[in-house]
PDB file of C-alpha atoms in Angstrom:
ATOM      1  CA  UNK G   1      28.927   2.741 -13.001  1.00  0.00           C
ATOM      2  CA  UNK G   2      26.231   0.199 -13.734  1.00  0.00           C
ATOM      3  CA  UNK G   3      22.929   0.344 -11.881  1.00  0.00           C
ATOM      4  CA  UNK G   4      23.008  -1.722  -8.718  1.00  0.00           C
ATOM      5  CA  UNK G   5      20.090  -0.946  -6.450  1.00  0.00           C
ATOM      6  CA  UNK G   6      17.172  -2.566  -8.201  1.00  0.00           C
ATOM      7  CA  UNK G   7      13.712  -2.964  -6.833  1.00  0.00           C
ATOM      8  CA  UNK G   8      13.561  -6.723  -6.493  1.00  0.00           C
ATOM      9  CA  UNK G   9      12.280  -9.362  -4.171  1.00  0.00           C
ATOM     10  CA  UNK G  10      14.583  -9.444  -1.190  1.00  0.00           C
ATOM     11  CA  UNK G  11      15.836  -5.891  -1.538  1.00  0.00           C
ATOM     12  CA  UNK G  12      16.284  -4.219   1.837  1.00  0.00           C
ATOM     13  CA  UNK G  13      14.982  -0.682   1.956  1.00  0.00           C
ATOM     14  CA  UNK G  14      14.807   2.096   4.478  1.00  0.00           C
ATOM     15  CA  UNK G  15      11.469   3.737   5.100  1.00  0.00           C
ATOM     16  CA  UNK G  16      11.942   7.463   4.695  1.00  0.00           C
ATOM     17  CA  UNK G  17       8.427   8.789   5.188  1.00  0.00           C
ATOM     18  CA  UNK G  18       5.501   8.160   7.430  1.00  0.00           C
ATOM     19  CA  UNK G  19       4.809   6.165  10.546  1.00  0.00           C
ATOM     20  CA  UNK G  20       7.555   3.613  10.038  1.00  0.00           C
ATOM     21  CA  UNK G  21      10.209   6.214   9.393  1.00  0.00           C
ATOM     22  CA  UNK G  22      13.714   4.859   9.810  1.00  0.00           C
ATOM     23  CA  UNK G  23      12.785   1.201   9.701  1.00  0.00           C
ATOM     24  CA  UNK G  24      14.564  -1.362   7.589  1.00  0.00           C
ATOM     25  CA  UNK G  25      12.091  -3.383   5.573  1.00  0.00           C
ATOM     26  CA  UNK G  26      12.375  -6.074   2.956  1.00  0.00           C
ATOM     27  CA  UNK G  27      10.550  -5.916  -0.358  1.00  0.00           C
ATOM     28  CA  UNK G  28       8.649  -9.146  -0.414  1.00  0.00           C
ATOM     29  CA  UNK G  29       6.635  -8.645  -3.598  1.00  0.00           C
ATOM     30  CA  UNK G  30       5.758  -5.973  -6.092  1.00  0.00           C
ATOM     31  CA  UNK G  31       2.103  -5.010  -6.342  1.00  0.00           C
ATOM     32  CA  UNK G  32       2.311  -2.680  -9.257  1.00  0.00           C
ATOM     33  CA  UNK G  33       4.573   0.006 -10.568  1.00  0.00           C
ATOM     34  CA  UNK G  34       4.126   2.208  -7.513  1.00  0.00           C
ATOM     35  CA  UNK G  35       3.692  -0.133  -4.599  1.00  0.00           C
ATOM     36  CA  UNK G  36       5.480  -2.983  -2.987  1.00  0.00           C
ATOM     37  CA  UNK G  37       4.490  -5.519  -0.402  1.00  0.00           C
ATOM     38  CA  UNK G  38       6.912  -4.916   2.378  1.00  0.00           C
ATOM     39  CA  UNK G  39       7.772  -6.839   5.522  1.00  0.00           C
ATOM     40  CA  UNK G  40       9.996  -6.491   8.562  1.00  0.00           C
ATOM     41  CA  UNK G  41      10.480  -8.646  11.653  1.00  0.00           C
ATOM     42  CA  UNK G  42       8.525  -6.304  13.888  1.00  0.00           C
ATOM     43  CA  UNK G  43       5.682  -5.195  11.650  1.00  0.00           C
ATOM     44  CA  UNK G  44       2.658  -6.639   9.932  1.00  0.00           C
ATOM     45  CA  UNK G  45       3.206  -7.246   6.247  1.00  0.00           C
ATOM     46  CA  UNK G  46       1.798  -4.234   4.430  1.00  0.00           C
ATOM     47  CA  UNK G  47       1.929  -2.370   1.186  1.00  0.00           C
ATOM     48  CA  UNK G  48       4.062   0.673   0.779  1.00  0.00           C
ATOM     49  CA  UNK G  49       4.602   3.146  -1.991  1.00  0.00           C
ATOM     50  CA  UNK G  50       8.098   3.088  -3.475  1.00  0.00           C
ATOM     51  CA  UNK G  51       8.250   6.798  -2.856  1.00  0.00           C
ATOM     52  CA  UNK G  52       8.361   6.035   0.833  1.00  0.00           C
ATOM     53  CA  UNK G  53      11.345   3.745   0.474  1.00  0.00           C
ATOM     54  CA  UNK G  54      15.019   4.363  -0.019  1.00  0.00           C
ATOM     55  CA  UNK G  55      16.665   1.297  -1.490  1.00  0.00           C
ATOM     56  CA  UNK G  56      19.854   0.072   0.138  1.00  0.00           C
ATOM     57  CA  UNK G  57      22.672  -2.062  -1.149  1.00  0.00           C
ATOM     58  CA  UNK G  58      21.568  -5.015   0.921  1.00  0.00           C
ATOM     59  CA  UNK G  59      19.615  -7.868  -0.554  1.00  0.00           C
ATOM     60  CA  UNK G  60      18.539 -11.104   1.005  1.00  0.00           C
ATOM     61  CA  UNK G  61      17.775 -14.356  -0.703  1.00  0.00           C
ATOM     62  CA  UNK G  62      14.065 -15.095  -0.542  1.00  0.00           C
ATOM     63  CA  UNK G  63      11.412 -16.398  -2.862  1.00  0.00           C
ATOM     64  CA  UNK G  64       8.349 -14.379  -3.762  1.00  0.00           C
ATOM     65  CA  UNK G  65       6.158 -13.746  -0.702  1.00  0.00           C
ATOM     66  CA  UNK G  66       7.903 -15.914   1.862  1.00  0.00           C
ATOM     67  CA  UNK G  67       6.263 -16.944   5.112  1.00  0.00           C
ATOM     68  CA  UNK G  68       7.175 -14.774   8.068  1.00  0.00           C
ATOM     69  CA  UNK G  69       9.347 -17.521   9.544  1.00  0.00           C
ATOM     70  CA  UNK G  70      11.274 -17.960   6.295  1.00  0.00           C
ATOM     71  CA  UNK G  71      11.752 -14.231   6.063  1.00  0.00           C
ATOM     72  CA  UNK G  72      13.127 -14.035   9.588  1.00  0.00           C
ATOM     73  CA  UNK G  73      15.442 -16.952   8.922  1.00  0.00           C
ATOM     74  CA  UNK G  74      16.717 -15.381   5.716  1.00  0.00           C
ATOM     75  CA  UNK G  75      17.296 -12.084   7.465  1.00  0.00           C
ATOM     76  CA  UNK G  76      19.263 -13.854  10.165  1.00  0.00           C
ATOM     77  CA  UNK G  77      21.279 -15.770   7.588  1.00  0.00           C
ATOM     78  CA  UNK G  78      22.149 -12.624   5.698  1.00  0.00           C
ATOM     79  CA  UNK G  79      22.778 -10.787   8.979  1.00  0.00           C
ATOM     80  CA  UNK G  80      21.013  -7.705   7.716  1.00  0.00           C
ATOM     81  CA  UNK G  81      21.142  -5.843  11.013  1.00  0.00           C
ATOM     82  CA  UNK G  82      24.874  -6.201  11.503  1.00  0.00           C
ATOM     83  CA  UNK G  83      25.673  -5.390   7.881  1.00  0.00           C
ATOM     84  CA  UNK G  84      23.459  -2.326   8.023  1.00  0.00           C
ATOM     85  CA  UNK G  85      25.020  -1.020  11.211  1.00  0.00           C
ATOM     86  CA  UNK G  86      28.479  -1.477   9.746  1.00  0.00           C
ATOM     87  CA  UNK G  87      27.699   0.206   6.460  1.00  0.00           C
ATOM     88  CA  UNK G  88      28.554   3.867   6.122  1.00  0.00           C
ATOM     89  CA  UNK G  89      24.900   4.833   5.622  1.00  0.00           C
ATOM     90  CA  UNK G  90      23.823   2.863   8.675  1.00  0.00           C
ATOM     91  CA  UNK G  91      26.586   4.297  10.802  1.00  0.00           C
ATOM     92  CA  UNK G  92      25.655   7.832   9.793  1.00  0.00           C
ATOM     93  CA  UNK G  93      22.073   7.238  10.850  1.00  0.00           C
ATOM     94  CA  UNK G  94      23.174   5.884  14.213  1.00  0.00           C
ATOM     95  CA  UNK G  95      25.353   8.925  14.780  1.00  0.00           C
ATOM     96  CA  UNK G  96      22.515  11.254  13.792  1.00  0.00           C
ATOM     97  CA  UNK G  97      20.220   9.565  16.263  1.00  0.00           C
ATOM     98  CA  UNK G  98      22.805   9.780  18.994  1.00  0.00           C
ATOM     99  CA  UNK G  99      23.405  13.457  18.320  1.00  0.00           C
ATOM    100  CA  UNK G 100      19.682  14.189  18.389  1.00  0.00           C
ATOM    101  CA  UNK G 101      19.292  12.517  21.762  1.00  0.00           C
ATOM    102  CA  UNK G 102      22.088  14.378  23.560  1.00  0.00           C
ATOM    103  CA  UNK G 103      21.354  16.412  26.614  1.00  0.00           C
ATOM    104  CA  UNK G 104      23.076  19.648  27.542  1.00  0.00           C
ATOM    105  CA  UNK G 105      25.750  17.977  29.626  1.00  0.00           C
ATOM    106  CA  UNK G 106      26.631  15.658  26.759  1.00  0.00           C
ATOM    107  CA  UNK G 107      26.904  18.600  24.426  1.00  0.00           C
ATOM    108  CA  UNK G 108      29.213  20.305  26.884  1.00  0.00           C
ATOM    109  CA  UNK G 109      31.400  17.231  26.999  1.00  0.00           C
ATOM    110  CA  UNK G 110      31.480  17.137  23.222  1.00  0.00           C
ATOM    111  CA  UNK G 111      32.494  20.768  23.118  1.00  0.00           C
ATOM    112  CA  UNK G 112      35.451  20.055  25.399  1.00  0.00           C
ATOM    113  CA  UNK G 113      36.414  17.028  23.360  1.00  0.00           C
ATOM    114  CA  UNK G 114      36.292  19.037  20.141  1.00  0.00           C
ATOM    115  CA  UNK G 115      38.450  21.760  21.604  1.00  0.00           C
ATOM    116  CA  UNK G 116      40.966  19.186  22.799  1.00  0.00           C
ATOM    117  CA  UNK G 117      41.040  17.447  19.420  1.00  0.00           C
ATOM    118  CA  UNK G 118      41.454  20.743  17.575  1.00  0.00           C
ATOM    119  CA  UNK G 119      44.310  21.671  19.931  1.00  0.00           C
ATOM    120  CA  UNK G 120      46.145  18.404  19.241  1.00  0.00           C
ATOM    121  CA  UNK G 121      45.671  18.790  15.502  1.00  0.00           C
ATOM    122  CA  UNK G 122      47.040  22.301  15.608  1.00  0.00           C
ATOM    123  CA  UNK G 123      50.068  21.156  17.612  1.00  0.00           C
ATOM    124  CA  UNK G 124      50.882  18.487  15.051  1.00  0.00           C
ATOM    125  CA  UNK G 125      50.355  20.957  12.220  1.00  0.00           C
ATOM    126  CA  UNK G 126      52.733  23.423  13.872  1.00  0.00           C
ATOM    127  CA  UNK G 127      55.355  20.703  14.228  1.00  0.00           C
ATOM    128  CA  UNK G 128      55.018  19.745  10.565  1.00  0.00           C
ATOM    129  CA  UNK G 129      55.259  23.374   9.484  1.00  0.00           C
ATOM    130  CA  UNK G 130      58.411  23.777  11.536  1.00  0.00           C
ATOM    131  CA  UNK G 131      60.101  20.769   9.991  1.00  0.00           C
ATOM    132  CA  UNK G 132      59.005  21.815   6.510  1.00  0.00           C
ATOM    133  CA  UNK G 133      60.342  25.356   6.708  1.00  0.00           C
TER     134      UNK G 133
ATOM    135  CA  UNK B   1      -6.723   9.641   1.114  1.00  0.00           C
ATOM    136  CA  UNK B   2      -8.458   8.207   4.122  1.00  0.00           C
ATOM    137  CA  UNK B   3     -11.457  10.422   3.449  1.00  0.00           C
ATOM    138  CA  UNK B   4     -12.736   8.457   0.496  1.00  0.00           C
ATOM    139  CA  UNK B   5     -12.329   4.987   1.941  1.00  0.00           C
ATOM    140  CA  UNK B   6     -14.573   2.542   0.154  1.00  0.00           C
ATOM    141  CA  UNK B   7     -15.997  -0.327   2.194  1.00  0.00           C
ATOM    142  CA  UNK B   8     -17.720  -3.462   1.086  1.00  0.00           C
ATOM    143  CA  UNK B   9     -21.051  -4.184   2.717  1.00  0.00           C
ATOM    144  CA  UNK B  10     -23.423  -7.090   2.647  1.00  0.00           C
ATOM    145  CA  UNK B  11     -26.953  -5.725   2.751  1.00  0.00           C
ATOM    146  CA  UNK B  12     -29.949  -7.961   3.311  1.00  0.00           C
ATOM    147  CA  UNK B  13     -33.501  -6.766   2.950  1.00  0.00           C
ATOM    148  CA  UNK B  14     -36.960  -7.753   1.903  1.00  0.00           C
ATOM    149  CA  UNK B  15     -40.386  -6.309   1.326  1.00  0.00           C
ATOM    150  CA  UNK B  16     -42.585  -5.870   4.349  1.00  0.00           C
ATOM    151  CA  UNK B  17     -44.846  -8.859   4.970  1.00  0.00           C
ATOM    152  CA  UNK B  18     -48.450  -8.262   3.877  1.00  0.00           C
ATOM    153  CA  UNK B  19     -51.662 -10.255   4.187  1.00  0.00           C
ATOM    154  CA  UNK B  20     -51.168 -11.679   0.713  1.00  0.00           C
ATOM    155  CA  UNK B  21     -47.504 -12.493   1.201  1.00  0.00           C
ATOM    156  CA  UNK B  22     -46.496 -13.370   4.730  1.00  0.00           C
ATOM    157  CA  UNK B  23     -42.984 -14.444   3.894  1.00  0.00           C
ATOM    158  CA  UNK B  24     -41.567 -12.237   1.168  1.00  0.00           C
ATOM    159  CA  UNK B  25     -38.357 -13.291  -0.451  1.00  0.00           C
ATOM    160  CA  UNK B  26     -35.201 -12.052   1.193  1.00  0.00           C
ATOM    161  CA  UNK B  27     -32.606 -10.445  -1.001  1.00  0.00           C
ATOM    162  CA  UNK B  28     -28.954 -10.017  -0.275  1.00  0.00           C
ATOM    163  CA  UNK B  29     -26.547  -7.764  -2.040  1.00  0.00           C
ATOM    164  CA  UNK B  30     -22.866  -7.009  -1.806  1.00  0.00           C
ATOM    165  CA  UNK B  31     -22.145  -3.369  -2.400  1.00  0.00           C
ATOM    166  CA  UNK B  32     -19.361  -0.854  -2.187  1.00  0.00           C
ATOM    167  CA  UNK B  33     -20.015   2.413  -0.419  1.00  0.00           C
ATOM    168  CA  UNK B  34     -18.193   4.837   1.802  1.00  0.00           C
ATOM    169  CA  UNK B  35     -20.473   4.241   4.756  1.00  0.00           C
ATOM    170  CA  UNK B  36     -23.411   2.136   5.890  1.00  0.00           C
ATOM    171  CA  UNK B  37     -26.025   4.772   5.249  1.00  0.00           C
ATOM    172  CA  UNK B  38     -25.025   5.034   1.624  1.00  0.00           C
ATOM    173  CA  UNK B  39     -24.848   1.270   1.343  1.00  0.00           C
ATOM    174  CA  UNK B  40     -28.448   0.926   2.483  1.00  0.00           C
ATOM    175  CA  UNK B  41     -29.537   3.612   0.085  1.00  0.00           C
ATOM    176  CA  UNK B  42     -27.742   1.940  -2.798  1.00  0.00           C
ATOM    177  CA  UNK B  43     -29.320  -1.369  -1.846  1.00  0.00           C
ATOM    178  CA  UNK B  44     -32.813   0.049  -2.259  1.00  0.00           C
ATOM    179  CA  UNK B  45     -31.775   1.701  -5.508  1.00  0.00           C
ATOM    180  CA  UNK B  46     -30.752  -1.611  -7.020  1.00  0.00           C
ATOM    181  CA  UNK B  47     -33.568  -3.581  -5.512  1.00  0.00           C
ATOM    182  CA  UNK B  48     -36.142  -1.169  -6.928  1.00  0.00           C
ATOM    183  CA  UNK B  49     -34.732  -1.829 -10.387  1.00  0.00           C
ATOM    184  CA  UNK B  50     -34.991  -5.571  -9.942  1.00  0.00           C
ATOM    185  CA  UNK B  51     -38.111  -6.133  -7.862  1.00  0.00           C
ATOM    186  CA  UNK B  52     -41.255  -4.211  -7.082  1.00  0.00           C
ATOM    187  CA  UNK B  53     -40.156  -3.044  -3.648  1.00  0.00           C
ATOM    188  CA  UNK B  54     -39.136   0.302  -2.238  1.00  0.00           C
ATOM    189  CA  UNK B  55     -37.635   1.463   0.984  1.00  0.00           C
ATOM    190  CA  UNK B  56     -41.076   2.610   2.130  1.00  0.00           C
ATOM    191  CA  UNK B  57     -42.577  -0.865   1.816  1.00  0.00           C
ATOM    192  CA  UNK B  58     -39.479  -2.818   2.647  1.00  0.00           C
ATOM    193  CA  UNK B  59     -37.311  -3.514   5.606  1.00  0.00           C
ATOM    194  CA  UNK B  60     -33.591  -3.817   6.069  1.00  0.00           C
ATOM    195  CA  UNK B  61     -32.704  -7.047   7.784  1.00  0.00           C
ATOM    196  CA  UNK B  62     -28.956  -6.824   8.092  1.00  0.00           C
ATOM    197  CA  UNK B  63     -26.029  -4.792   7.012  1.00  0.00           C
ATOM    198  CA  UNK B  64     -22.554  -6.095   7.694  1.00  0.00           C
ATOM    199  CA  UNK B  65     -19.214  -4.902   6.553  1.00  0.00           C
ATOM    200  CA  UNK B  66     -17.160  -7.447   4.677  1.00  0.00           C
ATOM    201  CA  UNK B  67     -13.467  -7.352   5.457  1.00  0.00           C
ATOM    202  CA  UNK B  68     -10.632  -8.713   3.441  1.00  0.00           C
ATOM    203  CA  UNK B  69      -9.651 -12.190   4.513  1.00  0.00           C
ATOM    204  CA  UNK B  70      -5.978 -11.949   3.542  1.00  0.00           C
ATOM    205  CA  UNK B  71      -4.830  -8.348   3.315  1.00  0.00           C
ATOM    206  CA  UNK B  72      -1.218  -9.445   3.041  1.00  0.00           C
ATOM    207  CA  UNK B  73      -1.724 -11.407  -0.157  1.00  0.00           C
ATOM    208  CA  UNK B  74      -1.523  -9.773  -3.570  1.00  0.00           C
ATOM    209  CA  UNK B  75      -4.261 -10.679  -6.013  1.00  0.00           C
ATOM    210  CA  UNK B  76      -5.299  -9.751  -9.491  1.00  0.00           C
ATOM    211  CA  UNK B  77      -8.816  -8.384  -9.316  1.00  0.00           C
ATOM    212  CA  UNK B  78     -11.076  -8.224 -12.333  1.00  0.00           C
ATOM    213  CA  UNK B  79     -13.938  -5.774 -12.110  1.00  0.00           C
ATOM    214  CA  UNK B  80     -16.851  -5.749 -14.489  1.00  0.00           C
ATOM    215  CA  UNK B  81     -18.678  -2.468 -14.436  1.00  0.00           C
ATOM    216  CA  UNK B  82     -21.390  -0.515 -16.112  1.00  0.00           C
ATOM    217  CA  UNK B  83     -20.916   3.215 -16.328  1.00  0.00           C
ATOM    218  CA  UNK B  84     -22.732   6.180 -17.693  1.00  0.00           C
ATOM    219  CA  UNK B  85     -20.802   8.433 -19.991  1.00  0.00           C
ATOM    220  CA  UNK B  86     -21.983  11.673 -21.495  1.00  0.00           C
ATOM    221  CA  UNK B  87     -23.493   9.817 -24.399  1.00  0.00           C
ATOM    222  CA  UNK B  88     -24.850   6.603 -22.943  1.00  0.00           C
ATOM    223  CA  UNK B  89     -24.207   3.492 -20.874  1.00  0.00           C
ATOM    224  CA  UNK B  90     -21.257   1.224 -21.464  1.00  0.00           C
ATOM    225  CA  UNK B  91     -19.850  -1.936 -19.977  1.00  0.00           C
ATOM    226  CA  UNK B  92     -16.237  -2.327 -19.072  1.00  0.00           C
ATOM    227  CA  UNK B  93     -13.867  -4.888 -17.705  1.00  0.00           C
ATOM    228  CA  UNK B  94     -10.859  -3.666 -15.762  1.00  0.00           C
ATOM    229  CA  UNK B  95      -8.047  -5.419 -13.957  1.00  0.00           C
ATOM    230  CA  UNK B  96      -6.137  -4.288 -10.899  1.00  0.00           C
ATOM    231  CA  UNK B  97      -3.412  -5.705  -8.759  1.00  0.00           C
ATOM    232  CA  UNK B  98      -3.917  -5.065  -5.079  1.00  0.00           C
ATOM    233  CA  UNK B  99      -3.831  -6.662  -1.680  1.00  0.00           C
ATOM    234  CA  UNK B 100      -7.500  -6.091  -0.910  1.00  0.00           C
ATOM    235  CA  UNK B 101     -10.652  -6.053  -2.991  1.00  0.00           C
ATOM    236  CA  UNK B 102     -11.646  -2.712  -1.507  1.00  0.00           C
ATOM    237  CA  UNK B 103      -8.308  -1.320  -2.591  1.00  0.00           C
ATOM    238  CA  UNK B 104      -8.861  -2.550  -6.112  1.00  0.00           C
ATOM    239  CA  UNK B 105     -12.356  -1.058  -6.186  1.00  0.00           C
ATOM    240  CA  UNK B 106     -10.991   2.235  -4.944  1.00  0.00           C
ATOM    241  CA  UNK B 107      -8.365   2.128  -7.675  1.00  0.00           C
ATOM    242  CA  UNK B 108     -11.094   1.466 -10.182  1.00  0.00           C
ATOM    243  CA  UNK B 109     -13.150   4.466  -9.114  1.00  0.00           C
ATOM    244  CA  UNK B 110     -10.110   6.691  -9.230  1.00  0.00           C
ATOM    245  CA  UNK B 111      -9.104   5.428 -12.625  1.00  0.00           C
ATOM    246  CA  UNK B 112     -12.591   5.821 -14.089  1.00  0.00           C
ATOM    247  CA  UNK B 113     -12.692   9.356 -12.783  1.00  0.00           C
ATOM    248  CA  UNK B 114      -9.352  10.246 -14.264  1.00  0.00           C
ATOM    249  CA  UNK B 115      -9.483   8.364 -17.551  1.00  0.00           C
ATOM    250  CA  UNK B 116     -13.145   8.736 -18.412  1.00  0.00           C
ATOM    251  CA  UNK B 117     -14.377  11.563 -16.192  1.00  0.00           C
ATOM    252  CA  UNK B 118     -16.952   9.216 -14.680  1.00  0.00           C
ATOM    253  CA  UNK B 119     -17.874   9.962 -11.098  1.00  0.00           C
ATOM    254  CA  UNK B 120     -18.854   7.603  -8.323  1.00  0.00           C
ATOM    255  CA  UNK B 121     -22.636   7.735  -8.764  1.00  0.00           C
ATOM    256  CA  UNK B 122     -22.429   6.887 -12.449  1.00  0.00           C
ATOM    257  CA  UNK B 123     -20.616   3.601 -11.953  1.00  0.00           C
ATOM    258  CA  UNK B 124     -22.304   0.311 -11.141  1.00  0.00           C
ATOM    259  CA  UNK B 125     -20.152  -2.672 -10.274  1.00  0.00           C
ATOM    260  CA  UNK B 126     -21.593  -5.725 -11.930  1.00  0.00           C
ATOM    261  CA  UNK B 127     -19.136  -8.275 -10.706  1.00  0.00           C
ATOM    262  CA  UNK B 128     -15.725  -8.611  -9.138  1.00  0.00           C
ATOM    263  CA  UNK B 129     -13.484 -11.637  -9.064  1.00  0.00           C
ATOM    264  CA  UNK B 130      -9.954 -12.609  -8.213  1.00  0.00           C
ATOM    265  CA  UNK B 131      -8.327 -13.713 -11.412  1.00  0.00           C
ATOM    266  CA  UNK B 132      -5.539 -16.261 -11.484  1.00  0.00           C
ATOM    267  CA  UNK B 133      -2.471 -14.993 -13.229  1.00  0.00           C
ATOM    268  CA  UNK B 134      -2.966 -17.108 -16.334  1.00  0.00           C
ATOM    269  CA  UNK B 135      -6.344 -15.623 -17.087  1.00  0.00           C
ATOM    270  CA  UNK B 136      -5.440 -11.972 -16.789  1.00  0.00           C
ATOM    271  CA  UNK B 137      -6.130 -10.029 -19.896  1.00  0.00           C
ATOM    272  CA  UNK B 138      -4.426  -6.704 -19.417  1.00  0.00           C
ATOM    273  CA  UNK B 139      -0.755  -6.245 -20.133  1.00  0.00           C
ATOM    274  CA  UNK B 140      -0.405  -3.767 -17.312  1.00  0.00           C
ATOM    275  CA  UNK B 141      -1.241  -6.444 -14.733  1.00  0.00           C
ATOM    276  CA  UNK B 142       0.504  -9.238 -16.582  1.00  0.00           C
ATOM    277  CA  UNK B 143       3.813  -7.428 -16.533  1.00  0.00           C
ATOM    278  CA  UNK B 144       4.013  -7.940 -12.773  1.00  0.00           C
ATOM    279  CA  UNK B 145       3.527 -11.689 -13.021  1.00  0.00           C
ATOM    280  CA  UNK B 146       7.203 -12.331 -12.719  1.00  0.00           C
ATOM    281  CA  UNK B 147       8.649 -14.143  -9.747  1.00  0.00           C
ATOM    282  CA  UNK B 148      12.053 -12.615 -10.421  1.00  0.00           C
ATOM    283  CA  UNK B 149      10.778  -9.124 -10.993  1.00  0.00           C
ATOM    284  CA  UNK B 150      13.463  -6.521 -10.978  1.00  0.00           C
ATOM    285  CA  UNK B 151      13.460  -2.939 -12.082  1.00  0.00           C
ATOM    286  CA  UNK B 152      15.181   0.328 -11.487  1.00  0.00           C
ATOM    287  CA  UNK B 153      13.897   2.903  -9.164  1.00  0.00           C
ATOM    288  CA  UNK B 154      15.594   6.270  -8.819  1.00  0.00           C
ATOM    289  CA  UNK B 155      14.161   8.437  -6.119  1.00  0.00           C
ATOM    290  CA  UNK B 156      15.223  11.683  -4.631  1.00  0.00           C
ATOM    291  CA  UNK B 157      15.461  11.555  -0.887  1.00  0.00           C
ATOM    292  CA  UNK B 158      12.747  13.960   0.123  1.00  0.00           C
ATOM    293  CA  UNK B 159      13.180  16.096   3.211  1.00  0.00           C
ATOM    294  CA  UNK B 160      13.150  13.930   6.315  1.00  0.00           C
ATOM    295  CA  UNK B 161       9.980  13.526   8.333  1.00  0.00           C
ATOM    296  CA  UNK B 162       7.700  14.872   5.650  1.00  0.00           C
ATOM    297  CA  UNK B 163       4.214  15.249   6.982  1.00  0.00           C
ATOM    298  CA  UNK B 164       4.939  13.806  10.405  1.00  0.00           C
TER     299      UNK B 164
END
């Protein structure tokens, strides 16, 4: 499988360490071999170490160091938010966040739902076993 | 990392006025130091070497911190320095890519310490300048002068919420 997730201008990355943990940012320029200039719609443009970033598959089409307006427009055009939330990685993160924010009642409801689902699965399995034997 | 933050200061001072010289010349210097106290001290150190004035017969007129005008813009900084090694004094020219001049100076101090075992007090910055890309001399900065830069980066996802 050839390498796909390059560090390049326009690459969307997820911050995986530090104050901006969990944010999607765009690599706007490369400072040197360890740091990138990084920008997102809701933060001031700043430098970030590559070690703090996890590269994603998404890439938007921008020139080196775009103005904030151009960056926002390009992000809208590429529909980064929607694509991220529909990707499997993005969906997993949303589910994790939801699970972490449950209260006890929600967990109780989940327990009931799991039991119900397991019961249905077992019924179907029993039916299949019967027809197979 | 925040502990050793280097700041740039503009320090202005002159000798105390005497009967023979009522209006001594005012000297201004731009220095890098970790705090204002050290900046003032360094100012007198340099001024003593250049003029016949000491802290005891001089006065500090102003000390202001100089902040980066455009911290979101990447520049190539060239730093000319004079450092003391175990065997003598040498001059050096180094280049760094950074968003702020203070960041580049901090990089320089770290690099001098690691590559040449030269500590902070033994380094004197002669001059700094932002260098346009065409005039950069070092390959390590020139390799990033590529508007379509693209390279691989493999990183292990470290444990979530490290250090938070």
